[in-house]
Coordinates of C-alpha atoms and ligand atoms in Angstrom, one line a residue:
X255 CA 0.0 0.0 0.0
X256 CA 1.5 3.8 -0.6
X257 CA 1.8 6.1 1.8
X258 CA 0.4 9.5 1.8
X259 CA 3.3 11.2 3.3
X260 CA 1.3 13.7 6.0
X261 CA 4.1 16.9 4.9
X262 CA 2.9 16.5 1.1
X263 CA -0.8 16.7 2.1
X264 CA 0.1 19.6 4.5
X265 CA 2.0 21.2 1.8
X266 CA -1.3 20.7 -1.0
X267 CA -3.4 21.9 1.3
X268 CA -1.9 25.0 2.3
X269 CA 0.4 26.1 -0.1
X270 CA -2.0 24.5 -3.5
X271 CA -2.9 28.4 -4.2
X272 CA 0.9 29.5 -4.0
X273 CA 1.9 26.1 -6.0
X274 CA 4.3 26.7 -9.2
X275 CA 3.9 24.5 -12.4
X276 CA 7.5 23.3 -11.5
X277 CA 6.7 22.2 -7.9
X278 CA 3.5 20.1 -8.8
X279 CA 4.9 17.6 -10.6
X280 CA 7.7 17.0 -7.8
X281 CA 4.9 17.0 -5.1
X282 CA 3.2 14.6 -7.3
X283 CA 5.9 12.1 -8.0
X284 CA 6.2 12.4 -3.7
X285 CA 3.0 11.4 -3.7
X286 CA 2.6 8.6 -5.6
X287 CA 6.0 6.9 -5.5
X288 CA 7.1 7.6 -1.4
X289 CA 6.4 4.2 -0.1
X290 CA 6.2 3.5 3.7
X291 CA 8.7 6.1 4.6
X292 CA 6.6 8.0 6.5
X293 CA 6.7 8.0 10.2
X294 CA 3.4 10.2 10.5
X295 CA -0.1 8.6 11.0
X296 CA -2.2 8.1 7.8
X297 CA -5.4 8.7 7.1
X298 CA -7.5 6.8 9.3
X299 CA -5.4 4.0 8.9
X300 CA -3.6 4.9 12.9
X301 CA -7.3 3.3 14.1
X302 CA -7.3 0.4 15.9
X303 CA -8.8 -2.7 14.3
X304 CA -12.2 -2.1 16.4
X305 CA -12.6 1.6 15.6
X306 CA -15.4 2.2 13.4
X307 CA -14.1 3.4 10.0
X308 CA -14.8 7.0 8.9
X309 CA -16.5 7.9 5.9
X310 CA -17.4 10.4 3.9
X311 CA -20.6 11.5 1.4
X312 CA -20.5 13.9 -0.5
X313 CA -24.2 15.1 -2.5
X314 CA -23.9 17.8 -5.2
X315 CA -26.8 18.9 -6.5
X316 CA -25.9 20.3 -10.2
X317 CA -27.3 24.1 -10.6
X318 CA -28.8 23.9 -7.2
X319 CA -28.6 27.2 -5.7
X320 CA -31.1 28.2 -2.5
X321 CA -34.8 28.8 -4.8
X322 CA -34.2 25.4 -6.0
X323 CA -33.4 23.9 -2.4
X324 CA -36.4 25.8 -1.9
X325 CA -38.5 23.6 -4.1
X326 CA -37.8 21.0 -1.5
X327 CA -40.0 22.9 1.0
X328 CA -42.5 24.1 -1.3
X329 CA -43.7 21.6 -3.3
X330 CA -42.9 18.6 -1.2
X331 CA -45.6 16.6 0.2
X332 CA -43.1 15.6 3.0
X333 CA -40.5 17.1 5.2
X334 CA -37.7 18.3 3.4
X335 CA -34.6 16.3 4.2
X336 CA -32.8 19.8 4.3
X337 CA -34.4 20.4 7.5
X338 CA -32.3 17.7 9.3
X339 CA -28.9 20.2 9.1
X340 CA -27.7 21.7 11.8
X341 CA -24.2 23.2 10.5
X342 CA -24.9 25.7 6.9
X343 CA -22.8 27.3 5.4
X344 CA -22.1 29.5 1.8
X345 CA -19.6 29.5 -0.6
X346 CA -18.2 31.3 -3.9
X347 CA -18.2 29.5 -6.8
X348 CA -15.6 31.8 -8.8
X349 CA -13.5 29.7 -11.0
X350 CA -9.9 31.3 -12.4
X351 CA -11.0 31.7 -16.1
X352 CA -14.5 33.6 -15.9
X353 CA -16.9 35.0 -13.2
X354 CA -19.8 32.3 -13.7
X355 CA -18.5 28.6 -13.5
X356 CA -19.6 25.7 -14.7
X357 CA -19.1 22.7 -13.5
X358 CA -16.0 21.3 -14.4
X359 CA -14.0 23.7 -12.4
X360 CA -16.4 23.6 -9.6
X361 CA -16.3 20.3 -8.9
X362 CA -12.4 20.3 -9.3
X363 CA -12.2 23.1 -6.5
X364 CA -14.8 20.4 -4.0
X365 CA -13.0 17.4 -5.7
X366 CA -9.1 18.7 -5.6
X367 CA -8.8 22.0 -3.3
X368 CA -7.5 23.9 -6.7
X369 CA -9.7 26.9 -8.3
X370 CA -9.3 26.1 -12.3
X371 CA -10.4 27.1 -15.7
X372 CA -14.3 26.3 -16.8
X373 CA -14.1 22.6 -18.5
X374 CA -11.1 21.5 -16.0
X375 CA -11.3 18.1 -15.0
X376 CA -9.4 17.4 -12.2
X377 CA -6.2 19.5 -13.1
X378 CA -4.9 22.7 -12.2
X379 CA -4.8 26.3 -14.5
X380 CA -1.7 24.9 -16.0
X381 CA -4.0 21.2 -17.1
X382 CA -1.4 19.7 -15.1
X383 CA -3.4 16.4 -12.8
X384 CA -4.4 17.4 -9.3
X385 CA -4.7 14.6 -7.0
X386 CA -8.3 14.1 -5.9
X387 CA -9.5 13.6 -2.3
X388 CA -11.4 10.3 -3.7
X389 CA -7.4 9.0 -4.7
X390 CA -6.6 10.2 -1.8
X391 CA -8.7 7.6 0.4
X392 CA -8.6 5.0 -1.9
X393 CA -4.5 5.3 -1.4
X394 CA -5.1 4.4 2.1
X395 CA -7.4 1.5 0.8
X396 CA -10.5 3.1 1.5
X397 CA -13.6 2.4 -0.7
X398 CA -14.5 4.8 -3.3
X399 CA -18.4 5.8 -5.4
X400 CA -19.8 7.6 -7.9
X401 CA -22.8 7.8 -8.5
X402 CA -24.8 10.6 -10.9
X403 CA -28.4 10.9 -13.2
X404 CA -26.2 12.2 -15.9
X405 CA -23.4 10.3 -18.1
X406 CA -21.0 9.1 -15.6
X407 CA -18.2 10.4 -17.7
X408 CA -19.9 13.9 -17.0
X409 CA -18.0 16.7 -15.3
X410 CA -19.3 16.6 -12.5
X411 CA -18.6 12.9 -11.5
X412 CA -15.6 12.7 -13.7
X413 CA -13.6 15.5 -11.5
X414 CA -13.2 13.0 -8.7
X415 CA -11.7 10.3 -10.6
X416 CA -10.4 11.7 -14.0
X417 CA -7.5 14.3 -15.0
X418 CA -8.1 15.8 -18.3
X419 CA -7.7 19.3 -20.0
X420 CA -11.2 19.4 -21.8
X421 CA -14.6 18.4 -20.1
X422 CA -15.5 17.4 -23.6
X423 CA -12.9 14.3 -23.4
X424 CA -15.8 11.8 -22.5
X425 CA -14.3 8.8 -24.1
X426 CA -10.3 9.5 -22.2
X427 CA -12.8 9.9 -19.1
X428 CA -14.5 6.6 -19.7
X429 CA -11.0 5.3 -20.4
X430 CA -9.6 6.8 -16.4
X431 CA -12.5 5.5 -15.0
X432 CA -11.5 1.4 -16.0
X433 CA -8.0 2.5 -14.3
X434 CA -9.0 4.9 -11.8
X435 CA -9.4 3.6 -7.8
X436 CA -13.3 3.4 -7.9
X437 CA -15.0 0.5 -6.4
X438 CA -18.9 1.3 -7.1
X439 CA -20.2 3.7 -10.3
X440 CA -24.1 4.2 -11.6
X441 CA -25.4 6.4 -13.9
X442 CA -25.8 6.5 -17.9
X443 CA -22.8 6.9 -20.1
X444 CA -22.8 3.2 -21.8
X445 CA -21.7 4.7 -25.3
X446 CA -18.8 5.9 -24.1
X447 CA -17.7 2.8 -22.8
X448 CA -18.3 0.3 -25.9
X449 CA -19.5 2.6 -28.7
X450 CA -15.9 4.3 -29.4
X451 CA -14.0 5.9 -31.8
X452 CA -11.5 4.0 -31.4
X453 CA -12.9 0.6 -31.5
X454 CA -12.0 -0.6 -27.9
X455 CA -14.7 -1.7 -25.5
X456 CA -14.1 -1.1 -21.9
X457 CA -16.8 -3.0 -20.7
X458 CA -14.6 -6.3 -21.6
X459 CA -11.4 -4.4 -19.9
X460 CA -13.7 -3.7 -17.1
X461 CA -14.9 -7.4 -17.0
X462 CA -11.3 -8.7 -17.2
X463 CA -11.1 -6.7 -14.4
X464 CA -13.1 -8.1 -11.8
X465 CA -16.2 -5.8 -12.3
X466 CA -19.6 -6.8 -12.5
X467 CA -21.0 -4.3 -15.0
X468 CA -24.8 -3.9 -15.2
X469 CA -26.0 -2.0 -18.3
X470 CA -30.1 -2.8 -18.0
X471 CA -30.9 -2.7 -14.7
X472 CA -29.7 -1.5 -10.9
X473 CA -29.3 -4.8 -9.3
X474 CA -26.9 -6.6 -7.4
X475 CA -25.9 -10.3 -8.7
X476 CA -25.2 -10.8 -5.1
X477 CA -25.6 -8.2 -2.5
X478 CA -22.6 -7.7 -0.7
X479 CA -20.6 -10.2 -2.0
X480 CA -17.3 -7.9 -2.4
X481 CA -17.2 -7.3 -6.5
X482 CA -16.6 -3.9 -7.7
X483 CA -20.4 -2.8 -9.6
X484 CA -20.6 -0.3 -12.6
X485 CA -24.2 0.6 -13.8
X486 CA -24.5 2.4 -17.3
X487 CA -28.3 2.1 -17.5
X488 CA -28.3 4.6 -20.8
X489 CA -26.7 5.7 -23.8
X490 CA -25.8 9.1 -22.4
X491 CA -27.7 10.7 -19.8
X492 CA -30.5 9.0 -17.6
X493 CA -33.8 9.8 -17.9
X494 CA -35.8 13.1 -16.2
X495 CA -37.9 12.2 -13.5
X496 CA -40.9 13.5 -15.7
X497 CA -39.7 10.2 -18.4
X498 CA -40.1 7.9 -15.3
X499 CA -36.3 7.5 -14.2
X500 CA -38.0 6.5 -10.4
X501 CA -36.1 5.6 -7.3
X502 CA -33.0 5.2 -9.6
X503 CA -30.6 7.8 -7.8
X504 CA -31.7 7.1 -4.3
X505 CA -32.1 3.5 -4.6
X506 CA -28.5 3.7 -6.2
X507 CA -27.5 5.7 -3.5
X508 CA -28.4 3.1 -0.7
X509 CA -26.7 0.0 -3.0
X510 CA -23.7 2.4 -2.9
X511 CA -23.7 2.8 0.6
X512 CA -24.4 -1.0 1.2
X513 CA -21.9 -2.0 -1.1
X514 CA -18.5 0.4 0.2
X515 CA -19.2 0.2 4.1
X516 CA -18.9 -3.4 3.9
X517 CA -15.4 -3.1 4.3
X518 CA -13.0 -2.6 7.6
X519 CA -12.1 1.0 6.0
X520 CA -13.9 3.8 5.8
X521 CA -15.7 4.9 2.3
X522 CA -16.0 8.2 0.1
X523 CA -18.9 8.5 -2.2
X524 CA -19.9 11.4 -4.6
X525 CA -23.3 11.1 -5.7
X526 CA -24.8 14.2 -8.2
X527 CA -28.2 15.2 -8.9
X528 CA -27.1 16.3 -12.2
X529 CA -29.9 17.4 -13.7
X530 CA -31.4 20.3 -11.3
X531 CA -29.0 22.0 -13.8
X532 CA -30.9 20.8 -17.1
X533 CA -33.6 22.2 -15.6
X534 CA -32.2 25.3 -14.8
X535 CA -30.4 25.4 -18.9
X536 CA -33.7 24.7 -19.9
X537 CA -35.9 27.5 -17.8
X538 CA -38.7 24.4 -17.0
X539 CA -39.5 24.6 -13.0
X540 CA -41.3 21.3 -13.1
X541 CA -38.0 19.5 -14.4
X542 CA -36.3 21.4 -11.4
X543 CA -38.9 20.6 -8.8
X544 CA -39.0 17.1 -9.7
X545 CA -35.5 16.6 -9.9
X546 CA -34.8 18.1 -6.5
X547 CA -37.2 16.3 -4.8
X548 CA -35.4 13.2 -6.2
X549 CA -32.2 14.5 -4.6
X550 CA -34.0 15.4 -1.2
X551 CA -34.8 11.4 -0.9
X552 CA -31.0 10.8 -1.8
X553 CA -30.2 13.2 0.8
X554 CA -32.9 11.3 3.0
X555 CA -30.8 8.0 2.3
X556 CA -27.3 9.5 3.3
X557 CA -28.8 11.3 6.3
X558 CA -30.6 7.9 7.7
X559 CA -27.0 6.0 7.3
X560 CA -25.0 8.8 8.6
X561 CA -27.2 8.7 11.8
X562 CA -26.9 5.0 12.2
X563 CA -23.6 4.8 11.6
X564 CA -22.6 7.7 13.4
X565 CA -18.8 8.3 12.3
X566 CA -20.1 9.5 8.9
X567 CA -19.9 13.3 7.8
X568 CA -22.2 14.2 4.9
X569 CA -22.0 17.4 2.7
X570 CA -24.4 18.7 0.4
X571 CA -23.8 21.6 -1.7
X572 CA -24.1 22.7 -5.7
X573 CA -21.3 23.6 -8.3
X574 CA -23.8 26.8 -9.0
X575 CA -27.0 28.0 -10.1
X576 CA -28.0 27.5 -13.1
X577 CA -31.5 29.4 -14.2
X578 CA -31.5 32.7 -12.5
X579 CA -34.3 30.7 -10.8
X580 CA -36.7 32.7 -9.0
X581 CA -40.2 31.7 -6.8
X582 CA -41.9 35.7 -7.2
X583 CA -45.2 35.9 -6.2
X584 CA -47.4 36.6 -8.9
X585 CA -48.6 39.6 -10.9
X586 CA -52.4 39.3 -12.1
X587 CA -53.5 42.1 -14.3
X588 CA -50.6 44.0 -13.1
X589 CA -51.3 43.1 -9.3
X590 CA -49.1 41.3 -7.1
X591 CA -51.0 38.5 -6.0
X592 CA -49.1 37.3 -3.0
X593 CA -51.4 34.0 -2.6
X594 CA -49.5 32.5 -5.6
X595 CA -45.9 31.8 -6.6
X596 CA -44.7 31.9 -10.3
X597 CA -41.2 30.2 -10.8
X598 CA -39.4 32.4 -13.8
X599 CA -36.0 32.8 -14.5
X600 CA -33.6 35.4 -15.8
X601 CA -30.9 33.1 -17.8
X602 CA -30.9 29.6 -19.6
X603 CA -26.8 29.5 -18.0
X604 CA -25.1 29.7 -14.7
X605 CA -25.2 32.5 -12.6
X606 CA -22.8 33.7 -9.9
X607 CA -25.3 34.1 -6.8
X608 CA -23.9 32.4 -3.4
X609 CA -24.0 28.2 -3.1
X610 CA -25.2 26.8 0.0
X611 CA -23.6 23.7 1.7
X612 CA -24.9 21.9 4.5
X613 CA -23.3 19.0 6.9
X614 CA -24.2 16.4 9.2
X615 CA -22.0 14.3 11.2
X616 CA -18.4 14.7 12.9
X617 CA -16.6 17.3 11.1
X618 CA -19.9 18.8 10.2
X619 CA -19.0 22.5 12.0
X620 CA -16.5 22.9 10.1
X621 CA -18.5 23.9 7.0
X622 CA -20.0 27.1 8.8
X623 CA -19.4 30.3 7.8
X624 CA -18.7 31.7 4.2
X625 CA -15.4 30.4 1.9
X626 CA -14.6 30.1 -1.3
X627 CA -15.2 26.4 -3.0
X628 CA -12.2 24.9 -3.2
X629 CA -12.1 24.9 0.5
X630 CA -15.0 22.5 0.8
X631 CA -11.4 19.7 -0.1
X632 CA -9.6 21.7 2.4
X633 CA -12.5 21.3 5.1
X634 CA -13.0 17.2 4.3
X635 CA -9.1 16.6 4.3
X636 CA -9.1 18.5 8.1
X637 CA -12.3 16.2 9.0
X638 CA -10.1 13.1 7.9
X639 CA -7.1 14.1 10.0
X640 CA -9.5 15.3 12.9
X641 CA -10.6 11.4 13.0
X642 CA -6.9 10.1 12.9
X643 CA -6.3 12.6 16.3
X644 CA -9.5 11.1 17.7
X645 CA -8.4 7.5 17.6
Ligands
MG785 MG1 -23.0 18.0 -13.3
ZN786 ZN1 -25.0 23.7 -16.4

């Protein structure tokens, strides 16, 4: 097993921002090739055999910014699951390129502690590869997830596993994923997988491989029987909620969490309600509403496990907004009738308005206040070394 020399993670944690092109590589060949010549604790691994393992879930909801969360409260026949969170937060979602982001670099800032270019996937301004906090854990033999309602080559999920220059580089991301240190993936994406240009078809490689790859439906061949499972239940993306995608993401959510805690270690999983954002591109508040009230049950799934569990730390937050989404109150015959709301919006992109993020579990105060989004990788990495001082 490598090590994860404590001095190179100090050093990427605080001094990533000050970071030349010529250091990375250096700290990244420490990284990956310093074997067990570190005397400091790892990650976790300092824990007695009987200590419960530490995990981590992350939730992003794509384009989610607080009138979507909103959604959650007003048009849900139940109690939103956002109402279980205790410790809230905001951050800025300001990427190095542009003022609005989009997803790529924000989910390299949560995935890598690095602010980057729009359509960054996991590297730096320079495109040279930042490690992720999901190769991070897995380096210490942790168990890694992804799980997502869009492609699962897609920005947002490919941040934590892939390092490529372009977002648009689905097939090279399909390609990382069959090497990368994942141990459970759902979501669509099959076409990139065995529908290539150039001929190969990873879904033998990822057979050969010792995965059990499901591309019809989300179901175990034997629950819990310790194989690495990879849904691609569509071409591309999955479907909306309004096409009759069901329990998919929360149902995938739970097998993901069934599936990487039966282990001695502790897990990370990413799971992304990707298409709050389609809704937002697309200016259609029932495709919003219905999508995040999908993601409220997936938070409802992460929150019930957490509390059982009870060494888990969940974070739920969004990349951006997408939609200029707004819930008015609505103007009849140029009154305001305050007895009715009227979702509109004032874009069919991103905007740059404040991101919530809420946690739950140990670690959890440390995402009060307001930060920028790259810090959200700063805060996990301090919750995992706040574990290793409490064992
Ligand atoms: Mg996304
Ligand atoms: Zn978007």
């Amino acid at each position: 097993m490598l090590e994860f020399p404590k001095l190179v993670l100090y050093i990427l944690v605080i001094k990533r921002d000050q970071m030349s092109k010529t250091y990375l590589p250096v700290l990244l060949a420490l990284l990956f090739l310093t074997d067990s010549c570190s005397p400091s604790p790892r990650l976790g691994s300092g824990a007695p055999k009987s200590e419960k393992p530490f995990n981590i879930i992350l939730l992003i909801g794509d384009g989610m910014g607080l009138a979507q969360i909103s959604t959650s409260f007003l048009y849900n026949t139940k109690t939103s699951n956002f109402t279980r969170f205790k410790h809230i937060g905001l951050q800025q979602t300001i990427p190095t390129s542009h003022k609005v982001t989009d997803s790529a670099a924000a989910a390299t800032a949560f995935s890598a502690g690095v602010k980057t270019y729009n359509g960054a996937i996991g590297v730096d301004p320079d495109t040279v590869p930042v490690p992720t906090i999901l190769e991070m854990v897995a380096e210490k033999g942790w168990k890694t997830g992804v799980v997502a309602t869009s492609s699962i080559v897609h920005a947002t999920p490919a941040s934590f596993y892939a390092h490529t220059a372009l977002r648009q580089n689905y097939e090279e991301i399909a390609r990382q994923l069959v090497y990368a240190p994942v141990d459970f993936f759902a979501g669509g994406g099959l076409q990139f997988f065995n529908r290539r240009q150039d001929g190969i078809n990873y879904l033998d490689t990822l057979a050969k491989r010792g995965w059990v790859i499901n591309t019809d439906k989300l179901k175990l061949r034997s629950p819990l029987d310790g194989k690495k499972y990879g849904f691609l239940l569509a071409p591309d993306g999955m479907p909306k909620m309004q096409q009759g995608r069901g329990t998919f993401l929360p149902k995938a959510t739970e097998m993901a969490l069934d599936q990487l805690a039966n282990d001695r270690g502790g897990f990370f999983l990413m799971v992304e309600g990707s298409q709050i954002d389609w809704g937002g591109h697309a200016n259609d508040a029932r495709y919003i509403i219905e999508e995040t009230l999908d993601f409220d049950n997936v938070i409802g799934e992460a929150l019930d496990f957490a509390e059982r569990d009870g060494n888990t730390l969940v974070i739920v937050t969004a990349d951006h907004e997408t939609g200029g989404f707004s819930l008015s109150a609505s103007t009849v015959f140029g009154q305001a009738d305050y007895g009715k709301i009227t979702p509109s919006f004032s874009t069919g992109n991103h905007s740059a308005t404040l991101i919530p993020v809420f946690a739950y579990g140990p670690g959890a105060e440390l995402f009060q206040g307001i930060y920028e989004n790259n810090e959200i990788f700063d805060k996990m990495v301090e919750a995992l070394e706040m574990n290793v001082v409490n064992f």
